Structures are given as C-alpha cells and as structure tokens.
Coordinates of N, CA and C in Angstrom, one line a residue:
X1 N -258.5 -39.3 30.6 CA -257.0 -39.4 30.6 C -256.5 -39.5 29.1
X2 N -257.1 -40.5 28.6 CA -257.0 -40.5 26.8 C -256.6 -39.2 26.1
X3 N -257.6 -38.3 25.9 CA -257.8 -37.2 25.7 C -256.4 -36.3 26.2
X4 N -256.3 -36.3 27.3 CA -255.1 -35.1 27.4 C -254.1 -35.8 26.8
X5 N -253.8 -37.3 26.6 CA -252.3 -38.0 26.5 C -252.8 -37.2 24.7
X6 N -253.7 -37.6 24.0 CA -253.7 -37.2 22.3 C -253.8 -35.6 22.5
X7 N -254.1 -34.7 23.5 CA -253.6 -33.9 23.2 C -252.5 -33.0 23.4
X8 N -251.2 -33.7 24.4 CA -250.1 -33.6 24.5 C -249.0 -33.9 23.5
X9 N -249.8 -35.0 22.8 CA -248.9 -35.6 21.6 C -249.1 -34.6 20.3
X10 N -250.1 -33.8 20.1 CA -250.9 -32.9 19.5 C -249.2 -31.7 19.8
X11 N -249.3 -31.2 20.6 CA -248.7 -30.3 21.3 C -247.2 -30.4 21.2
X12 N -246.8 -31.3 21.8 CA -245.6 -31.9 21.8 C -244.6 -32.8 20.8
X13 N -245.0 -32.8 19.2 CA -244.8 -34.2 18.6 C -243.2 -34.3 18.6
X14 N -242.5 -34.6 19.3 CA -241.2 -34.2 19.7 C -241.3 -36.0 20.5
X15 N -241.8 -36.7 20.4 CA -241.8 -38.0 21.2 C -241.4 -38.8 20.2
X16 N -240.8 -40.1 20.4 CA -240.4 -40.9 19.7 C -241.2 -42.5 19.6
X17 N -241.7 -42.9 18.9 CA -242.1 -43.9 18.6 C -242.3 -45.2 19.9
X18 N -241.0 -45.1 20.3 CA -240.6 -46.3 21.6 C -241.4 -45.4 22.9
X19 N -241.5 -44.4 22.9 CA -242.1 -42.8 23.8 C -243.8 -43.5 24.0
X20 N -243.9 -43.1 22.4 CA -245.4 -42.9 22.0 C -245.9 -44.9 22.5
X21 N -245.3 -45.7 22.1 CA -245.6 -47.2 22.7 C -245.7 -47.7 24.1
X22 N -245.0 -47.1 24.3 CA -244.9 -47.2 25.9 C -246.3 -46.5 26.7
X23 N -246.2 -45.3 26.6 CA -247.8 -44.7 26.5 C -248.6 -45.5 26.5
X24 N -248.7 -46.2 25.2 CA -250.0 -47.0 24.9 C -250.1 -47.8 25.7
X25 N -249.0 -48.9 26.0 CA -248.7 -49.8 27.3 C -249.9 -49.3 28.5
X26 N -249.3 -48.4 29.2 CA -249.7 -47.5 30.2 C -250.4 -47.9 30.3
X27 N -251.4 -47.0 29.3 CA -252.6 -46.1 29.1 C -253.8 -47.9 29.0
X28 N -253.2 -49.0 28.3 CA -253.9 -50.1 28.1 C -254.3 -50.7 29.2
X29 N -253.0 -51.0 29.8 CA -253.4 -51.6 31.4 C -254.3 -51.4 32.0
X30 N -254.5 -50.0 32.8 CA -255.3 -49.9 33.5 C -256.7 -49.8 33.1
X31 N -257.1 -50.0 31.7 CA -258.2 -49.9 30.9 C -258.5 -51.6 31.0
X32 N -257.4 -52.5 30.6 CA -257.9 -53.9 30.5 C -258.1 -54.5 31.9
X33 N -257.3 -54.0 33.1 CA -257.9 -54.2 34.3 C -259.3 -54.1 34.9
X34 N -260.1 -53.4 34.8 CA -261.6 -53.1 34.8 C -262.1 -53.9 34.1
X35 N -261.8 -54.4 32.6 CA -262.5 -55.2 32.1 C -262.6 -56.3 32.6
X36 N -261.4 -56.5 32.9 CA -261.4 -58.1 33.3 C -262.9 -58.4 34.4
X37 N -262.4 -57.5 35.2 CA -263.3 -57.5 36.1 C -264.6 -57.5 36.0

C-alpha cells in the first residue's frame, strides 16, 4: 500500500501538505497496530 500512496503523490503533486499529513496519519496506524501486537 506504501508504494502506490508514493506513487500517486509521484503522479499527482497537486496535494497539499495538510493532504500529504494526513496520509501519513493513515498510512501509520494501521502499521503501528500490528506492531503493538
């Protein structure tokens, strides 16, 4: 999933900073949830 989100931003750079953060948000969660685990 990583992957297509950097290559949409690649594609797209038309996103805004608060855009591109939020993403990261996202994208973090469900990565630090497994860890926990």
């Amino acid at each position: 999933m990583a992957e297509k989100s950097h290559r949409n931003a690649k594609k797209a750079p038309a996103k805004t900073l608060k855009e591109k953060r939020a993403e990261k948000r996202t994208q973090s969660e469900p990565f630090i949830k497994p860890r926990k685990r």
